[in-house]
Short mmCIF file of C-alpha atoms in Angstrom, two decimals:
data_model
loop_
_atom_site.label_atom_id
_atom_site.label_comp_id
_atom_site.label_asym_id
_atom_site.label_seq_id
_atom_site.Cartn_x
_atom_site.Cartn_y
_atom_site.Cartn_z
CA UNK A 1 0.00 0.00 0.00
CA UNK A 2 1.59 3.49 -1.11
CA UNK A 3 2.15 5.69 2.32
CA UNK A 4 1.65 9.41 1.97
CA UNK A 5 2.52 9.98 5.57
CA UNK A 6 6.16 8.75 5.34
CA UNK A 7 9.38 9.82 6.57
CA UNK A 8 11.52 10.77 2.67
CA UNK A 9 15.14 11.34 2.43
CA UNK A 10 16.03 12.44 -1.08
CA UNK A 11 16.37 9.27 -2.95
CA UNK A 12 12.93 8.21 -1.16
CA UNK A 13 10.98 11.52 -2.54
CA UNK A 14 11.83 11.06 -6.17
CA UNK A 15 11.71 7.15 -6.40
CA UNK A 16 8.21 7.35 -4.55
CA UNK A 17 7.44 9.49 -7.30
CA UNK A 18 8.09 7.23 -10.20
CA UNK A 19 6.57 4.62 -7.92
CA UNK A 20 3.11 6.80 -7.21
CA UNK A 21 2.69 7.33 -11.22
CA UNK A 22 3.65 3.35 -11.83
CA UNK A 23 0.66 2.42 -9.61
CA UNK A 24 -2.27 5.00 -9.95
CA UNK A 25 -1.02 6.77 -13.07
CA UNK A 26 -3.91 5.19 -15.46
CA UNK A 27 -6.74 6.51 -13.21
CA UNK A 28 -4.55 9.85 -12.28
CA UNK A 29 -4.34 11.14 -15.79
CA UNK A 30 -7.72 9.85 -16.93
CA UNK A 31 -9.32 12.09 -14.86
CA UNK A 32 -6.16 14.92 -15.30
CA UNK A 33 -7.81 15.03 -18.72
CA UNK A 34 -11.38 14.49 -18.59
CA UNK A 35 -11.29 17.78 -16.41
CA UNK A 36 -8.49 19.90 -17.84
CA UNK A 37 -8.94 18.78 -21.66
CA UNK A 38 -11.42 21.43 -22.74
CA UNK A 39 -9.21 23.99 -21.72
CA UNK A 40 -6.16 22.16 -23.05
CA UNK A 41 -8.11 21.76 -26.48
CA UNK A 42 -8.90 25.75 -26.97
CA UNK A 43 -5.06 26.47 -25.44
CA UNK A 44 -3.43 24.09 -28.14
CA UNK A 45 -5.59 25.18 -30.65
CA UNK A 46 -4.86 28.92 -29.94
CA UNK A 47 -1.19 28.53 -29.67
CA UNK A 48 -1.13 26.27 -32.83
CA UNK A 49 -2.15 29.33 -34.85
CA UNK A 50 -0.46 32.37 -32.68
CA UNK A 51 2.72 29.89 -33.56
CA UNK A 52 2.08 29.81 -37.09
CA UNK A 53 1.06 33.77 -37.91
CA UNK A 54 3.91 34.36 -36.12
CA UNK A 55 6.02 31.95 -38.38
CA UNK A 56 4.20 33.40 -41.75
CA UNK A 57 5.21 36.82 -40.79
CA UNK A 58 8.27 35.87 -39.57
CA UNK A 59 9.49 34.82 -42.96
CA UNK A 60 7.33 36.87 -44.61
CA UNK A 61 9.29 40.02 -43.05
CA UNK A 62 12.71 38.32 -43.66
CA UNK A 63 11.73 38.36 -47.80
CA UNK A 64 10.16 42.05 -47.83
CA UNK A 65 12.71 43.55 -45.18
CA UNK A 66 14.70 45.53 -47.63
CA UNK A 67 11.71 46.22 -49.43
CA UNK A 68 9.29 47.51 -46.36
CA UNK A 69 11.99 47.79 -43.31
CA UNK A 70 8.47 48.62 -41.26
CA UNK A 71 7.00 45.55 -42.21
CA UNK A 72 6.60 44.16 -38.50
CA UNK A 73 5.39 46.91 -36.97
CA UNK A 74 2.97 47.33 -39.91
CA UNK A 75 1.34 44.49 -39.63
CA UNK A 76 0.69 44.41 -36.29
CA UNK A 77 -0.87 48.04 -36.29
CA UNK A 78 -3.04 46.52 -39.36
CA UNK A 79 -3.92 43.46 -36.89
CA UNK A 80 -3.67 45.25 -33.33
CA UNK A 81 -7.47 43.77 -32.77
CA UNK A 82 -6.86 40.45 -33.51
CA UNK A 83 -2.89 40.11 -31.82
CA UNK A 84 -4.49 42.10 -28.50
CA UNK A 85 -7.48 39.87 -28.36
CA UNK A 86 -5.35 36.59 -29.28
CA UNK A 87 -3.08 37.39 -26.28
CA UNK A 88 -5.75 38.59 -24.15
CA UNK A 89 -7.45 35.11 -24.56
CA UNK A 90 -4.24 33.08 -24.20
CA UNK A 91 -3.11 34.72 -21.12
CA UNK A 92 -7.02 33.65 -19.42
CA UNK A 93 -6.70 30.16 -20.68
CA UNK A 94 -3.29 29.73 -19.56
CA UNK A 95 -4.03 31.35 -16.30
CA UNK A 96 -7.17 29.53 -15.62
CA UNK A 97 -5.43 25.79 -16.82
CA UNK A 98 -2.38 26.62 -15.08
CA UNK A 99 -4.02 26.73 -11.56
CA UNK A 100 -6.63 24.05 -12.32
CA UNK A 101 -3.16 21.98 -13.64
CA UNK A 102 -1.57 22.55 -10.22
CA UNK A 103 -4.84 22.19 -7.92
CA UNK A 104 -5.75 19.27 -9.65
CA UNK A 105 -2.63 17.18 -8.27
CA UNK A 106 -3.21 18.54 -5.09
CA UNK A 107 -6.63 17.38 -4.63
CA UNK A 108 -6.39 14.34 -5.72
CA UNK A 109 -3.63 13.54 -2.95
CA UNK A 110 -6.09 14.93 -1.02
CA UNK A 111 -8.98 12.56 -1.97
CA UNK A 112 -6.01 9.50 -1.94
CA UNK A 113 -5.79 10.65 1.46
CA UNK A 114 -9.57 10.60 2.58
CA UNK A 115 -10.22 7.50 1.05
CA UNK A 116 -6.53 5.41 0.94
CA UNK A 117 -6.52 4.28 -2.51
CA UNK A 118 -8.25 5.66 -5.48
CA UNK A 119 -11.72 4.72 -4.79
CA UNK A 120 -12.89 8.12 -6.39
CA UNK A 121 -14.24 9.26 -9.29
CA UNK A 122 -14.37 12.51 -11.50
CA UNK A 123 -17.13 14.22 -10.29
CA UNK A 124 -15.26 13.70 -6.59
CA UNK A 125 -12.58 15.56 -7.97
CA UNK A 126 -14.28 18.08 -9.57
CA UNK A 127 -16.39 18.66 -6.61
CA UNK A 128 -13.17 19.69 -4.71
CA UNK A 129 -11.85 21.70 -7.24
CA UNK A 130 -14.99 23.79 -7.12
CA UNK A 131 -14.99 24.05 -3.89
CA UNK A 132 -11.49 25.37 -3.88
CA UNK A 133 -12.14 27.67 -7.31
CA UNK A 134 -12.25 30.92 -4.54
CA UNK A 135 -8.43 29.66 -3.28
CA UNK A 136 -7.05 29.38 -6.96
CA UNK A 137 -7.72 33.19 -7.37
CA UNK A 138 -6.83 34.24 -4.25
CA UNK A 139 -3.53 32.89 -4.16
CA UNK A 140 -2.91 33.64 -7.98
CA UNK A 141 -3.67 37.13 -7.55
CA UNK A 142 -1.54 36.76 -4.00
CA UNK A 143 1.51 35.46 -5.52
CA UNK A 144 1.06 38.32 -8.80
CA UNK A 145 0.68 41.07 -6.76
CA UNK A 146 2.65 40.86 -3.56
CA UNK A 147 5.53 37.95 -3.92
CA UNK A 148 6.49 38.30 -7.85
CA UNK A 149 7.40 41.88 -7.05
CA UNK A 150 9.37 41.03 -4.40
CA UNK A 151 10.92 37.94 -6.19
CA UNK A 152 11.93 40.35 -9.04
CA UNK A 153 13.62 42.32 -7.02
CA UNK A 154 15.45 39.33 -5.40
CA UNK A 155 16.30 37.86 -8.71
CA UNK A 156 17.32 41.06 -10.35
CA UNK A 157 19.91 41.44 -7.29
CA UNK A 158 21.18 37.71 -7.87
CA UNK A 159 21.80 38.22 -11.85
CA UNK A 160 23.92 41.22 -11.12
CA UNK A 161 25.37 39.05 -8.43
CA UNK A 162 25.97 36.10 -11.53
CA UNK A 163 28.71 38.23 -13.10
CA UNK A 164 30.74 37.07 -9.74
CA UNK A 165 31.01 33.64 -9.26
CA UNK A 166 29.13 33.24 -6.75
CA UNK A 167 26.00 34.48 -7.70
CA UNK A 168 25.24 31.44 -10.00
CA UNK A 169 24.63 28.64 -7.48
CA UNK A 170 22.78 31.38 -5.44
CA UNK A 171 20.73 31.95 -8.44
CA UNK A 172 20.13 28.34 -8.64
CA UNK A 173 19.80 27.66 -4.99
CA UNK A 174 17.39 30.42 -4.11
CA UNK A 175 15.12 30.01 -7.28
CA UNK A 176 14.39 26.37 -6.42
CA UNK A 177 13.75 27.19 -2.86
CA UNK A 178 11.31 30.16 -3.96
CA UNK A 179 9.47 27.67 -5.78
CA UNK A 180 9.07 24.76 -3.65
CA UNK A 181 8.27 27.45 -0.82
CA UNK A 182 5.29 28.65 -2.82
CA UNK A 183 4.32 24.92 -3.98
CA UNK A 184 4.55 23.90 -0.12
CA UNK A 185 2.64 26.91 1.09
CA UNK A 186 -0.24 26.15 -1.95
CA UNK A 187 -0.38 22.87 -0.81
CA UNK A 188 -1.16 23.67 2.78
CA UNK A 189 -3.66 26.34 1.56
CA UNK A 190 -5.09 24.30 -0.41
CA UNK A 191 -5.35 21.39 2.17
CA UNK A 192 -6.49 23.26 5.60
CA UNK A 193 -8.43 26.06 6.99
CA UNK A 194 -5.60 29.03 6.62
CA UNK A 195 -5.46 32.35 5.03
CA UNK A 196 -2.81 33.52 2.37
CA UNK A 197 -0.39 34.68 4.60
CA UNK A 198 -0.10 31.77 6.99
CA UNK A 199 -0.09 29.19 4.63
CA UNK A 200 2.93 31.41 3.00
CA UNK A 201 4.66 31.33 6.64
CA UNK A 202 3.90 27.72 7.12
CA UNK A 203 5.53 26.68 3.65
CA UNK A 204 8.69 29.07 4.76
CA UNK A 205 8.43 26.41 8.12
CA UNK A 206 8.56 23.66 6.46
CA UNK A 207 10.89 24.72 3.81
CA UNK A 208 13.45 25.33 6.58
CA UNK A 209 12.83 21.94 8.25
CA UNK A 210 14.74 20.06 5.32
CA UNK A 211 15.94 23.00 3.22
CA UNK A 212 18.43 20.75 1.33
CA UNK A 213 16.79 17.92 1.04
CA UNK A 214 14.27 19.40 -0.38
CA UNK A 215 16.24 22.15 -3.02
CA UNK A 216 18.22 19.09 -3.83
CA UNK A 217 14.84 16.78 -4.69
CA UNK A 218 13.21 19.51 -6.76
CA UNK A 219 16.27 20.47 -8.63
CA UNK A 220 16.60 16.54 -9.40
CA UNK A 221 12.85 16.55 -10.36
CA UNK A 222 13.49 19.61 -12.23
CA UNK A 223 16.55 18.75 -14.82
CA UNK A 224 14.74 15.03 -15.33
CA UNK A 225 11.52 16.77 -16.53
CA UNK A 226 13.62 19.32 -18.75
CA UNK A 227 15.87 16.12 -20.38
CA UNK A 228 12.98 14.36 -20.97
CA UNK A 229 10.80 17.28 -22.86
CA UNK A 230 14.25 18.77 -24.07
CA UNK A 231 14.54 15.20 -26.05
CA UNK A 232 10.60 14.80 -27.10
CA UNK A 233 10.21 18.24 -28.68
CA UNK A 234 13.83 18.05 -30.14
CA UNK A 235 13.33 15.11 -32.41
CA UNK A 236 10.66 16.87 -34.49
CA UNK A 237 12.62 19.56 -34.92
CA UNK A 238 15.88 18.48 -36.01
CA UNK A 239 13.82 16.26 -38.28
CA UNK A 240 12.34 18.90 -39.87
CA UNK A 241 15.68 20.87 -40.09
CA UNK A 242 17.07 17.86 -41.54
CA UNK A 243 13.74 17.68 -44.56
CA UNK A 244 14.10 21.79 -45.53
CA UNK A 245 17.69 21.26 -46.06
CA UNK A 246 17.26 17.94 -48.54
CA UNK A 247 14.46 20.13 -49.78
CA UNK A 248 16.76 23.09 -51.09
CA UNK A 249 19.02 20.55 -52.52
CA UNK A 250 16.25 19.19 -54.36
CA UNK A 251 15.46 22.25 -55.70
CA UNK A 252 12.45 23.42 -53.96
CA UNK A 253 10.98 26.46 -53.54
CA UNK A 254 11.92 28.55 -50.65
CA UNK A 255 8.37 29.97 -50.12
CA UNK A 256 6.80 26.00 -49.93
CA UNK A 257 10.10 25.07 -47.12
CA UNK A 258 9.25 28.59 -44.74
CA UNK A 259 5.48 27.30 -45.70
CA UNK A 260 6.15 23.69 -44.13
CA UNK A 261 8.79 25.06 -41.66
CA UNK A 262 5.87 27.62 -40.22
CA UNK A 263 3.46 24.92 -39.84
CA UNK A 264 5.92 21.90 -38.40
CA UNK A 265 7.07 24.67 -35.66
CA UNK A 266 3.71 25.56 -34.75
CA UNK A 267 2.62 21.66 -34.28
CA UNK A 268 5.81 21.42 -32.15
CA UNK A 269 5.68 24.47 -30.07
CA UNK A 270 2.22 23.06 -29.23
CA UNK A 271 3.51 19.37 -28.15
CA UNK A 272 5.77 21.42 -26.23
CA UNK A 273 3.38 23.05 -24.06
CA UNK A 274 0.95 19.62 -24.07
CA UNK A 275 3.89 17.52 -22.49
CA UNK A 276 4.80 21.05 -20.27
CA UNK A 277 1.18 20.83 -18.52
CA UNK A 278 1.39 16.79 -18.16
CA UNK A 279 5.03 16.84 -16.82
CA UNK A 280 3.85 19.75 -14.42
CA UNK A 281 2.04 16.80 -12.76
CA UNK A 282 5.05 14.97 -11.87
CA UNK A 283 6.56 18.09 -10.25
CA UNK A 284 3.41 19.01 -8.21
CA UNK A 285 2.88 15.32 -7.28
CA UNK A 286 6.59 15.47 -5.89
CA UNK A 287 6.12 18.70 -3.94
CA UNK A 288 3.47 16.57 -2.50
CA UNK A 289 5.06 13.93 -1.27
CA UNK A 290 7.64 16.15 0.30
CA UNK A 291 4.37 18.36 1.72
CA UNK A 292 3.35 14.88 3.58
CA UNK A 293 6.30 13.74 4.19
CA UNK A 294 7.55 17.14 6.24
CA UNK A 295 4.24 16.64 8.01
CA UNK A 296 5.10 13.14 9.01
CA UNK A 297 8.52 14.27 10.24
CA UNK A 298 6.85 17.04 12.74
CA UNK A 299 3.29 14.96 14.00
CA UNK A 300 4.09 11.58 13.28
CA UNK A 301 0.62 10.68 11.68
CA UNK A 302 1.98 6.52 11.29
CA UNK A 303 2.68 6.48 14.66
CA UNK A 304 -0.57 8.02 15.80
CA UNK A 305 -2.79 6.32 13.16
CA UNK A 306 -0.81 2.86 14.76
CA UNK A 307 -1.49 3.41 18.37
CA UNK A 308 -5.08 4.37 17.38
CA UNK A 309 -5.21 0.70 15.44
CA UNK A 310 -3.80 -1.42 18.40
CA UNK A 311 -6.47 0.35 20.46
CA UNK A 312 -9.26 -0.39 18.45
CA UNK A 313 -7.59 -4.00 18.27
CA UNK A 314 -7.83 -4.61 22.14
CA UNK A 315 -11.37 -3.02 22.27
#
């Protein structure tokens, strides 16, 4: 049976990871997108053609720039309606999957919790997303208002800092510790009865109780998700790299490659994002594990839930 409450060193979090997605990842994602796919449909389908106009006028400005050196900023003051609106619309749908994307993990450790195994359906997971719909904004606006200002700040003090030695492992070290703070504070927001700023001191707590452990396990988590989506998204590409040049050799035309090239980037950039959002998973999924695991170390929930089973035992 697969322990939430567990003690974790780092080894422990990631393989218990792999392990959680071996053993419920069939009913995890078949839910992930029976409630996320409608928004991951209109997403793809508006980056697919952002992606390509971009492309088209891309190499369309690249032919006509000695001809029309404005041509650029032409066409988007011809097209300011449509390129406004189109971003307007992206930004909502990526704002509004993005915290249903992370939520969604959440509660359904939550639910694994309640019932110890996944003997839940999709409407109990919907259920608690709705109920939880007033928390997404909240913290959203939270974290875009108050802590990304301050973060900038931060991180524009550490790249100055980068031109020194030292200020590239600190760059490294206190980004992944800024984000695992604000996954372990969502997660304990999300979870219990607290407001925004206590659940933001209570992830700084816990943070602190295995600060390297944990840095070390999300930076591990981290590079393995990049590798893997660095080596899915690349093989399209350097195929297609690979088919314009045998094209020009061939002799074709150079309007039908950028034609091909526009499209073949646009299909990738959106299997980029796709994998992005279903990778996210196994990063949330892993903050979780070290949320319950942190929570083990400080109230000992095994121990507890086994004294309360040897006394029901005797009785």
């Amino acid at each position: 049976m697969f322990e939430l409450y567990k003690e974790r060193d780092l080894s422990a979090n990631i393989s218990d990871t792999v392990t959680f997605f071996k053993s419920f990842g069939k009913h995890f994602f078949k839910n992930f997108f029976i409630i996320n796919g409608i928004f991951l449909m209109i997403l793809m389908v508006l980056i697919y053609f952002i992606s390509k106009i971009y492309m088209e006028v891309l190499f369309s400005g690249a032919n006509n720039l000695n001809n029309n050196p404005n041509y650029f900023s032409n066409y988007i003051s011809e097209n300011i309606t449509l390129v406004v609106g189109g971003f307007i619309t992206a930004i909502i749908v990526i704002a509004i999957l993005s915290m249903l994307n992370i939520t969604f993990p959440i509660v359904y450790l939550k639910l694994f919790e309640k019932e110890n195994n996944t003997n839940f359906s999709t409407p109990d997971i919907t259920k608690e997303l709705k109920k939880n719909i007033g928390k997404m904004f909240v913290f959203l606006l939270g974290i875009t208002c108050i802590i990304m200002p301050l973060a900038f700040i931060v991180f524009g003090i550490l790249v100055v800092l980068c031109f020194i030695l030292i200020g590239f492992p600190l760059f490294i070290i206190i980004g992944i510790a800024f984000f695992s703070w604000v996954m372990l504070s969502y997660h304990d927001y999300i979870l219990n009865d607290v407001g925004f700023f206590k659940a933001l001191s209570n992830g700084y707590y816990l943070l602190k109780l295995k600060f390297w452990t944990i840095v070390g396990t999300t930076f591990l988590m981290l590079m393995l998700i990049q590798i893997i989506q660095g080596i899915i998204t690349i093989i399209p590409y350097l195929f297609t790299i690979g088919s314009m040049l045998v094209s020009t050799q061939d002799g074709s035309s150079q309007t039908d490659n950028y034609s091909t090239f526009g499209i073949v980037m646009a299909v990738i950039m959106v299997l980029s994002v796709l994998i992005s959002y279903i990778f996210n998973n196994f990063i949330v999924i892993n903050q979780g594990l070290i949320y319950y695991s942190l929570h083990e170390d400080t109230e000992n929930f095994t121990t507890n839930n086994q004294i309360d089973l040897i006394g029901t035992e005797i009785e």
